[in-house]
PDB file of C-alpha atoms in Angstrom:
ATOM      1  CA  GLY A  26      13.218  31.333   7.160  1.00 77.00           C
ATOM      2  CA  GLN A  27      16.630  30.772   5.248  1.00 86.00           C
ATOM      3  CA  ASN A  28      16.976  30.510   1.632  1.00 91.00           C
ATOM      4  CA  ILE A  29      18.878  29.670  -1.188  1.00 95.00           C
ATOM      5  CA  ASP A  30      18.203  30.591  -4.836  1.00 96.00           C
ATOM      6  CA  GLN A  31      19.575  29.645  -7.875  1.00 97.00           C
ATOM      7  CA  PRO A  32      18.528  28.859 -11.373  1.00 97.00           C
ATOM      8  CA  THR A  33      18.033  25.374 -12.030  1.00 96.00           C
ATOM      9  CA  GLU A  34      19.328  25.079 -15.767  1.00 97.00           C
ATOM     10  CA  MET A  35      21.615  26.856 -17.635  1.00 98.00           C
ATOM     11  CA  THR A  36      23.045  26.303 -21.568  1.00 98.00           C
ATOM     12  CA  ALA A  37      25.925  27.925 -22.864  1.00 98.00           C
ATOM     13  CA  THR A  38      28.539  27.108 -25.779  1.00 97.00           C
ATOM     14  CA  GLU A  39      31.814  26.204 -25.574  1.00 97.00           C
ATOM     15  CA  GLY A  40      34.368  28.627 -25.666  1.00 97.00           C
ATOM     16  CA  ALA A  41      31.919  31.302 -24.471  1.00 98.00           C
ATOM     17  CA  ILE A  42      31.194  33.041 -20.702  1.00 98.00           C
ATOM     18  CA  VAL A  43      28.495  31.975 -18.058  1.00 98.00           C
ATOM     19  CA  GLN A  44      27.584  33.796 -14.854  1.00 98.00           C
ATOM     20  CA  ILE A  45      25.404  31.759 -12.508  1.00 98.00           C
ATOM     21  CA  ASN A  46      23.613  33.994 -10.114  1.00 98.00           C
ATOM     22  CA  CYS A  47      22.664  32.808  -6.440  1.00 98.00           C
ATOM     23  CA  THR A  48      20.823  34.752  -3.925  1.00 98.00           C
ATOM     24  CA  TYR A  49      20.404  34.090  -0.457  1.00 97.00           C
ATOM     25  CA  GLN A  50      18.876  34.949   2.807  1.00 96.00           C
ATOM     26  CA  THR A  51      20.168  33.742   6.387  1.00 94.00           C
ATOM     27  CA  SER A  52      20.200  34.338  10.011  1.00 91.00           C
ATOM     28  CA  GLY A  53      23.950  35.750  10.199  1.00 92.00           C
ATOM     29  CA  PHE A  54      26.207  35.189   7.517  1.00 92.00           C
ATOM     30  CA  ASN A  55      29.844  33.822   7.142  1.00 90.00           C
ATOM     31  CA  GLY A  56      30.341  33.413   3.553  1.00 92.00           C
ATOM     32  CA  LEU A  57      29.362  31.910   0.302  1.00 95.00           C
ATOM     33  CA  PHE A  58      30.572  28.893  -1.385  1.00 95.00           C
ATOM     34  CA  TRP A  59      30.585  27.552  -4.542  1.00 97.00           C
ATOM     35  CA  TYR A  60      30.729  23.877  -4.993  1.00 97.00           C
ATOM     36  CA  GLN A  61      30.917  22.030  -8.754  1.00 98.00           C
ATOM     37  CA  GLN A  62      29.321  18.547  -8.831  1.00 97.00           C
ATOM     38  CA  HIS A  63      29.750  16.283 -12.171  1.00 96.00           C
ATOM     39  CA  ALA A  64      26.902  13.832 -12.262  1.00 91.00           C
ATOM     40  CA  GLY A  65      27.028  10.795 -10.056  1.00 88.00           C
ATOM     41  CA  GLU A  66      30.280  12.525  -8.495  1.00 93.00           C
ATOM     42  CA  ALA A  67      30.599  14.102  -4.965  1.00 95.00           C
ATOM     43  CA  PRO A  68      30.695  18.271  -4.472  1.00 96.00           C
ATOM     44  CA  THR A  69      34.179  19.637  -4.884  1.00 95.00           C
ATOM     45  CA  PHE A  70      35.004  23.135  -3.827  1.00 94.00           C
ATOM     46  CA  LEU A  71      35.400  26.006  -6.174  1.00 95.00           C
ATOM     47  CA  SER A  72      35.594  29.202  -4.080  1.00 94.00           C
ATOM     48  CA  TYR A  73      34.799  31.170  -0.986  1.00 92.00           C
ATOM     49  CA  ASN A  74      33.713  34.934  -0.317  1.00 93.00           C
ATOM     50  CA  VAL A  75      33.148  36.481   2.956  1.00 91.00           C
ATOM     51  CA  LEU A  76      33.933  40.317   1.812  1.00 92.00           C
ATOM     52  CA  ASP A  77      32.115  42.000  -1.058  1.00 96.00           C
ATOM     53  CA  GLY A  78      33.703  41.649  -4.292  1.00 97.00           C
ATOM     54  CA  LEU A  79      35.164  39.880  -7.207  1.00 97.00           C
ATOM     55  CA  GLU A  80      37.512  36.552  -6.336  1.00 94.00           C
ATOM     56  CA  GLU A  81      39.346  35.666  -9.158  1.00 94.00           C
ATOM     57  CA  LYS A  82      40.892  31.963  -9.708  1.00 91.00           C
ATOM     58  CA  GLY A  83      42.078  31.235 -13.091  1.00 95.00           C
ATOM     59  CA  ARG A  84      38.939  30.364 -15.137  1.00 97.00           C
ATOM     60  CA  PHE A  85      36.625  31.149 -12.465  1.00 97.00           C
ATOM     61  CA  SER A  86      35.236  34.121 -10.955  1.00 97.00           C
ATOM     62  CA  SER A  87      33.110  34.381  -7.709  1.00 98.00           C
ATOM     63  CA  PHE A  88      31.346  37.687  -6.543  1.00 98.00           C
ATOM     64  CA  LEU A  89      29.648  38.536  -3.866  1.00 98.00           C
ATOM     65  CA  SER A  90      27.449  41.248  -2.612  1.00 98.00           C
ATOM     66  CA  ARG A  91      26.693  40.933   0.798  1.00 97.00           C
ATOM     67  CA  SER A  92      24.155  44.008   1.147  1.00 96.00           C
ATOM     68  CA  LYS A  93      21.942  42.733  -1.988  1.00 96.00           C
ATOM     69  CA  GLY A  94      22.377  39.004  -0.528  1.00 97.00           C
ATOM     70  CA  TYR A  95      23.665  37.857  -3.964  1.00 97.00           C
ATOM     71  CA  SER A  96      26.502  36.139  -5.561  1.00 98.00           C
ATOM     72  CA  TYR A  97      27.456  35.006  -9.078  1.00 98.00           C
ATOM     73  CA  LEU A  98      29.871  32.445 -10.260  1.00 98.00           C
ATOM     74  CA  LEU A  99      31.001  33.557 -13.760  1.00 98.00           C
ATOM     75  CA  LEU A 100      32.978  30.897 -15.987  1.00 98.00           C
ATOM     76  CA  LYS A 101      35.509  31.597 -18.909  1.00 98.00           C
ATOM     77  CA  GLU A 102      36.371  30.151 -21.739  1.00 98.00           C
ATOM     78  CA  LEU A 103      33.722  27.124 -21.608  1.00 98.00           C
ATOM     79  CA  GLN A 104      35.305  23.846 -22.031  1.00 97.00           C
ATOM     80  CA  MET A 105      33.150  20.786 -22.575  1.00 97.00           C
ATOM     81  CA  LYS A 106      34.042  19.573 -19.060  1.00 97.00           C
ATOM     82  CA  ASP A 107      32.486  22.118 -17.299  1.00 98.00           C
ATOM     83  CA  SER A 108      29.441  20.771 -17.622  1.00 98.00           C
ATOM     84  CA  ALA A 109      28.097  19.914 -14.276  1.00 97.00           C
ATOM     85  CA  SER A 110      26.026  21.057 -11.833  1.00 97.00           C
ATOM     86  CA  TYR A 111      27.133  24.091  -9.730  1.00 98.00           C
ATOM     87  CA  LEU A 112      25.866  24.403  -5.574  1.00 97.00           C
ATOM     88  CA  CYS A 113      25.834  27.788  -3.729  1.00 97.00           C
ATOM     89  CA  ALA A 114      26.308  27.353  -0.367  1.00 95.00           C
ATOM     90  CA  ALA A 115      25.429  29.742   2.674  1.00 94.00           C
ATOM     91  CA  MET A 116      26.910  29.874   6.271  1.00 91.00           C
ATOM     92  CA  ASP A 117      24.749  31.090   8.743  1.00 89.00           C
ATOM     93  CA  SER A 118      25.551  32.797  12.159  1.00 88.00           C
ATOM     94  CA  ASN A 119      26.092  28.818  13.586  1.00 83.00           C
ATOM     95  CA  TYR A 120      28.550  28.331  10.960  1.00 82.00           C
ATOM     96  CA  GLN A 121      25.836  25.888   9.014  1.00 85.00           C
ATOM     97  CA  LEU A 122      25.342  25.857   5.256  1.00 88.00           C
ATOM     98  CA  ILE A 123      22.352  26.454   3.521  1.00 91.00           C
ATOM     99  CA  TRP A 124      22.894  24.509   0.094  1.00 93.00           C
ATOM    100  CA  GLY A 125      20.514  25.682  -2.838  1.00 94.00           C
ATOM    101  CA  ALA A 126      19.494  23.229  -5.168  1.00 94.00           C
ATOM    102  CA  GLY A 127      22.080  23.448  -7.550  1.00 96.00           C
ATOM    103  CA  THR A 128      22.413  25.103 -11.157  1.00 97.00           C
ATOM    104  CA  LYS A 129      22.597  22.402 -13.480  1.00 97.00           C
ATOM    105  CA  LEU A 130      25.110  23.864 -16.747  1.00 98.00           C
ATOM    106  CA  ILE A 131      25.323  22.527 -20.064  1.00 98.00           C
ATOM    107  CA  ILE A 132      27.831  23.155 -22.592  1.00 98.00           C
ATOM    108  CA  LYS A 133      27.209  22.598 -26.344  1.00 96.00           C
ATOM    109  CA  PRO A 134      29.889  22.614 -28.758  1.00 94.00           C
TER     110      PRO A 134
ATOM    111  CA  GLU B   8      46.460  11.346  -0.062  1.00 87.00           C
ATOM    112  CA  ALA B   9      43.741  13.506   1.653  1.00 86.00           C
ATOM    113  CA  GLN B  10      40.173  11.584   1.546  1.00 94.00           C
ATOM    114  CA  VAL B  11      37.106  10.671   2.943  1.00 97.00           C
ATOM    115  CA  THR B  12      36.453   7.408   2.398  1.00 97.00           C
ATOM    116  CA  GLN B  13      32.528   5.730   2.346  1.00 97.00           C
ATOM    117  CA  ASN B  14      31.404   1.970   1.962  1.00 98.00           C
ATOM    118  CA  PRO B  15      29.289   0.783   0.620  1.00 97.00           C
ATOM    119  CA  ARG B  16      29.228   3.030  -2.718  1.00 97.00           C
ATOM    120  CA  TYR B  17      25.906   1.142  -3.535  1.00 97.00           C
ATOM    121  CA  LEU B  18      23.497  -0.665  -1.781  1.00 97.00           C
ATOM    122  CA  ILE B  19      19.917  -2.203  -2.658  1.00 97.00           C
ATOM    123  CA  THR B  20      17.702  -3.570   0.619  1.00 96.00           C
ATOM    124  CA  VAL B  21      14.734  -3.760   1.873  1.00 97.00           C
ATOM    125  CA  THR B  22      11.946  -2.261   4.529  1.00 97.00           C
ATOM    126  CA  GLY B  23      12.896  -2.308   7.891  1.00 97.00           C
ATOM    127  CA  LYS B  24      16.387  -3.974   7.818  1.00 97.00           C
ATOM    128  CA  LYS B  25      19.414  -2.343   9.447  1.00 97.00           C
ATOM    129  CA  LEU B  26      22.478  -0.760   7.943  1.00 97.00           C
ATOM    130  CA  THR B  27      24.594   0.874   8.688  1.00 98.00           C
ATOM    131  CA  VAL B  28      26.864   3.497   5.602  1.00 98.00           C
ATOM    132  CA  THR B  29      30.647   3.713   7.480  1.00 98.00           C
ATOM    133  CA  CYS B  30      32.360   7.204   6.882  1.00 98.00           C
ATOM    134  CA  SER B  31      36.270   7.978   7.687  1.00 98.00           C
ATOM    135  CA  GLN B  32      38.800  10.575   7.052  1.00 97.00           C
ATOM    136  CA  ASN B  33      42.382  10.634   7.396  1.00 96.00           C
ATOM    137  CA  MET B  34      42.757  14.314   7.743  1.00 93.00           C
ATOM    138  CA  ASN B  35      42.345  14.785  11.171  1.00 92.00           C
ATOM    139  CA  HIS B  36      38.952  17.258  10.839  1.00 92.00           C
ATOM    140  CA  GLU B  37      36.531  17.649  13.904  1.00 90.00           C
ATOM    141  CA  TYR B  38      34.025  18.774  12.088  1.00 91.00           C
ATOM    142  CA  MET B  39      32.131  15.506   9.674  1.00 95.00           C
ATOM    143  CA  SER B  40      28.417  15.637   8.584  1.00 95.00           C
ATOM    144  CA  TRP B  41      25.944  13.502   6.834  1.00 97.00           C
ATOM    145  CA  TYR B  42      23.905  14.901   3.718  1.00 97.00           C
ATOM    146  CA  ARG B  43      21.539  13.310   1.460  1.00 97.00           C
ATOM    147  CA  GLN B  44      21.024  14.610  -2.120  1.00 95.00           C
ATOM    148  CA  ASP B  45      17.505  13.722  -4.208  1.00 93.00           C
ATOM    149  CA  PRO B  46      16.670  15.436  -7.680  1.00 87.00           C
ATOM    150  CA  GLY B  47      15.441  19.080  -7.028  1.00 83.00           C
ATOM    151  CA  LEU B  48      16.001  19.380  -3.350  1.00 84.00           C
ATOM    152  CA  GLY B  49      19.993  20.081  -3.175  1.00 85.00           C
ATOM    153  CA  LEU B  50      22.002  18.803  -0.236  1.00 92.00           C
ATOM    154  CA  ARG B  51      20.210  18.035   2.944  1.00 94.00           C
ATOM    155  CA  GLN B  52      22.021  17.946   6.058  1.00 93.00           C
ATOM    156  CA  ILE B  53      20.921  14.789   7.844  1.00 96.00           C
ATOM    157  CA  TYR B  54      23.384  14.892  11.417  1.00 96.00           C
ATOM    158  CA  TYR B  55      26.900  16.564  12.039  1.00 93.00           C
ATOM    159  CA  SER B  56      29.026  16.588  14.672  1.00 94.00           C
ATOM    160  CA  MET B  57      31.811  19.251  15.987  1.00 89.00           C
ATOM    161  CA  ASN B  58      34.099  16.608  17.926  1.00 90.00           C
ATOM    162  CA  VAL B  59      34.096  13.368  19.607  1.00 93.00           C
ATOM    163  CA  GLU B  60      31.130  12.370  21.466  1.00 91.00           C
ATOM    164  CA  VAL B  61      29.341  15.597  19.932  1.00 92.00           C
ATOM    165  CA  THR B  62      26.575  15.135  17.678  1.00 95.00           C
ATOM    166  CA  ASP B  63      23.642  17.051  16.470  1.00 93.00           C
ATOM    167  CA  LYS B  64      20.640  17.080  14.591  1.00 94.00           C
ATOM    168  CA  GLY B  65      20.356  18.561  10.653  1.00 92.00           C
ATOM    169  CA  ASP B  66      17.365  19.426   8.657  1.00 89.00           C
ATOM    170  CA  VAL B  67      16.130  15.923   7.891  1.00 95.00           C
ATOM    171  CA  PRO B  68      17.183  13.791  10.963  1.00 97.00           C
ATOM    172  CA  GLU B  69      14.392  11.388  11.107  1.00 97.00           C
ATOM    173  CA  GLY B  70      14.798   7.630  10.785  1.00 97.00           C
ATOM    174  CA  TYR B  71      18.266   7.952  10.958  1.00 98.00           C
ATOM    175  CA  LYS B  72      20.799   7.792  13.696  1.00 98.00           C
ATOM    176  CA  VAL B  73      24.371   8.483  14.269  1.00 98.00           C
ATOM    177  CA  SER B  74      27.618   7.816  16.253  1.00 95.00           C
ATOM    178  CA  ARG B  75      31.426   9.465  17.011  1.00 97.00           C
ATOM    179  CA  LYS B  76      33.360   7.451  19.167  1.00 96.00           C
ATOM    180  CA  GLU B  77      36.465   8.541  17.419  1.00 96.00           C
ATOM    181  CA  LYS B  78      37.620  11.054  15.141  1.00 96.00           C
ATOM    182  CA  ARG B  79      38.244   9.669  12.123  1.00 97.00           C
ATOM    183  CA  ASN B  80      34.649   7.964  11.627  1.00 98.00           C
ATOM    184  CA  PHE B  81      31.150   8.855  11.719  1.00 98.00           C
ATOM    185  CA  PRO B  82      28.821   6.176  10.639  1.00 98.00           C
ATOM    186  CA  LEU B  83      25.012   6.421   9.762  1.00 98.00           C
ATOM    187  CA  ILE B  84      22.814   3.965  10.640  1.00 98.00           C
ATOM    188  CA  LEU B  85      19.047   3.477   9.515  1.00 98.00           C
ATOM    189  CA  GLU B  86      17.479   1.428  12.146  1.00 96.00           C
ATOM    190  CA  SER B  87      14.017   0.994  10.217  1.00 97.00           C
ATOM    191  CA  PRO B  88      14.655   1.957   7.094  1.00 97.00           C
ATOM    192  CA  SER B  89      11.782   2.891   4.088  1.00 97.00           C
ATOM    193  CA  PRO B  90      11.359   3.877   1.091  1.00 97.00           C
ATOM    194  CA  ASN B  91      11.502   7.744   1.730  1.00 97.00           C
ATOM    195  CA  GLN B  92      15.083   7.280   2.447  1.00 98.00           C
ATOM    196  CA  THR B  93      16.113   6.099  -0.849  1.00 98.00           C
ATOM    197  CA  SER B  94      18.946   8.808  -1.739  1.00 97.00           C
ATOM    198  CA  LEU B  95      22.301   9.632  -2.748  1.00 97.00           C
ATOM    199  CA  TYR B  96      24.075  10.198   0.609  1.00 98.00           C
ATOM    200  CA  PHE B  97      27.290  11.887   1.088  1.00 98.00           C
ATOM    201  CA  CYS B  98      29.426  12.071   4.097  1.00 98.00           C
ATOM    202  CA  ALA B  99      31.828  15.211   4.027  1.00 96.00           C
ATOM    203  CA  SER B 100      34.570  16.668   6.674  1.00 95.00           C
ATOM    204  CA  SER B 101      36.203  19.666   7.645  1.00 90.00           C
ATOM    205  CA  ALA B 102      38.415  21.697  10.032  1.00 84.00           C
ATOM    206  CA  THR B 103      35.559  22.764  12.561  1.00 75.00           C
ATOM    207  CA  PRO B 104      33.670  25.928  11.163  1.00 71.00           C
ATOM    208  CA  GLY B 105      35.112  29.216  12.520  1.00 69.00           C
ATOM    209  CA  GLY B 106      37.975  27.889  14.559  1.00 66.00           C
ATOM    210  CA  THR B 107      41.715  27.982  13.821  1.00 62.00           C
ATOM    211  CA  GLY B 108      42.462  26.282  10.857  1.00 57.00           C
ATOM    212  CA  PHE B 109      39.177  26.374   9.227  1.00 63.00           C
ATOM    213  CA  THR B 110      40.029  26.638   5.510  1.00 61.00           C
ATOM    214  CA  TYR B 111      36.108  27.117   4.907  1.00 71.00           C
ATOM    215  CA  GLU B 112      36.035  23.863   2.162  1.00 85.00           C
ATOM    216  CA  GLN B 113      34.375  20.670   3.029  1.00 89.00           C
ATOM    217  CA  TYR B 114      35.642  17.275   1.559  1.00 94.00           C
ATOM    218  CA  PHE B 115      32.934  15.164   0.677  1.00 97.00           C
ATOM    219  CA  GLY B 116      32.861  11.198  -0.011  1.00 97.00           C
ATOM    220  CA  PRO B 117      32.401   9.487  -3.156  1.00 97.00           C
ATOM    221  CA  GLY B 118      28.855   8.727  -2.560  1.00 97.00           C
ATOM    222  CA  THR B 119      26.502   6.032  -1.018  1.00 98.00           C
ATOM    223  CA  ARG B 120      23.414   5.096  -3.782  1.00 97.00           C
ATOM    224  CA  LEU B 121      20.720   3.841  -1.258  1.00 98.00           C
ATOM    225  CA  THR B 122      17.823   2.049  -2.738  1.00 98.00           C
ATOM    226  CA  VAL B 123      14.966   0.838  -0.034  1.00 97.00           C
ATOM    227  CA  THR B 124      12.568  -1.437  -1.924  1.00 97.00           C
TER     228      THR B 124
END
């Protein structure tokens, strides 16, 4: 079956770095997405990886290893506004998205 | 402004009373989708549409209907709502996955919080 695993909750300190991991199993693969979702709001797109390696976008970076079925989202210089849920989603061979349950990130001062 | 709109944003209703949640996008996207989100379960796809008059079931279609008569609109219909359909619903749109112009990003509406008593 198709499956996405990511931690339920993580805590980090303002100004620090945090890495949120995601492992996936899909029928075929057409890319890995990360979305940010603040409580009660809609998800917003952060990143897309389809090739192995690291993609950097400001304070956020996303990494993909297709052979390991593994991705991570790296957040640097954490700010209080980064407190949110981070959703990992993999696109299968039919271009359908398989979503993880999300990782709630709590930032402490 | 490029956006996906949903109405209503909040709805409290009773079991069995038919309701429709509207969704509209102004980005000329072919692909539209409905999700429900429940605590601990993440986003689950209800139905999706690759283009006008083309709709397919997602992971949890039971108890829901959709239609796609126009490109911009994709309403979600609950013919006989039940308490287990209490949830947060999101509509989303994007260019056709895998097609030309696909930007790999789904745009989400603001959500509709539905309570069925």
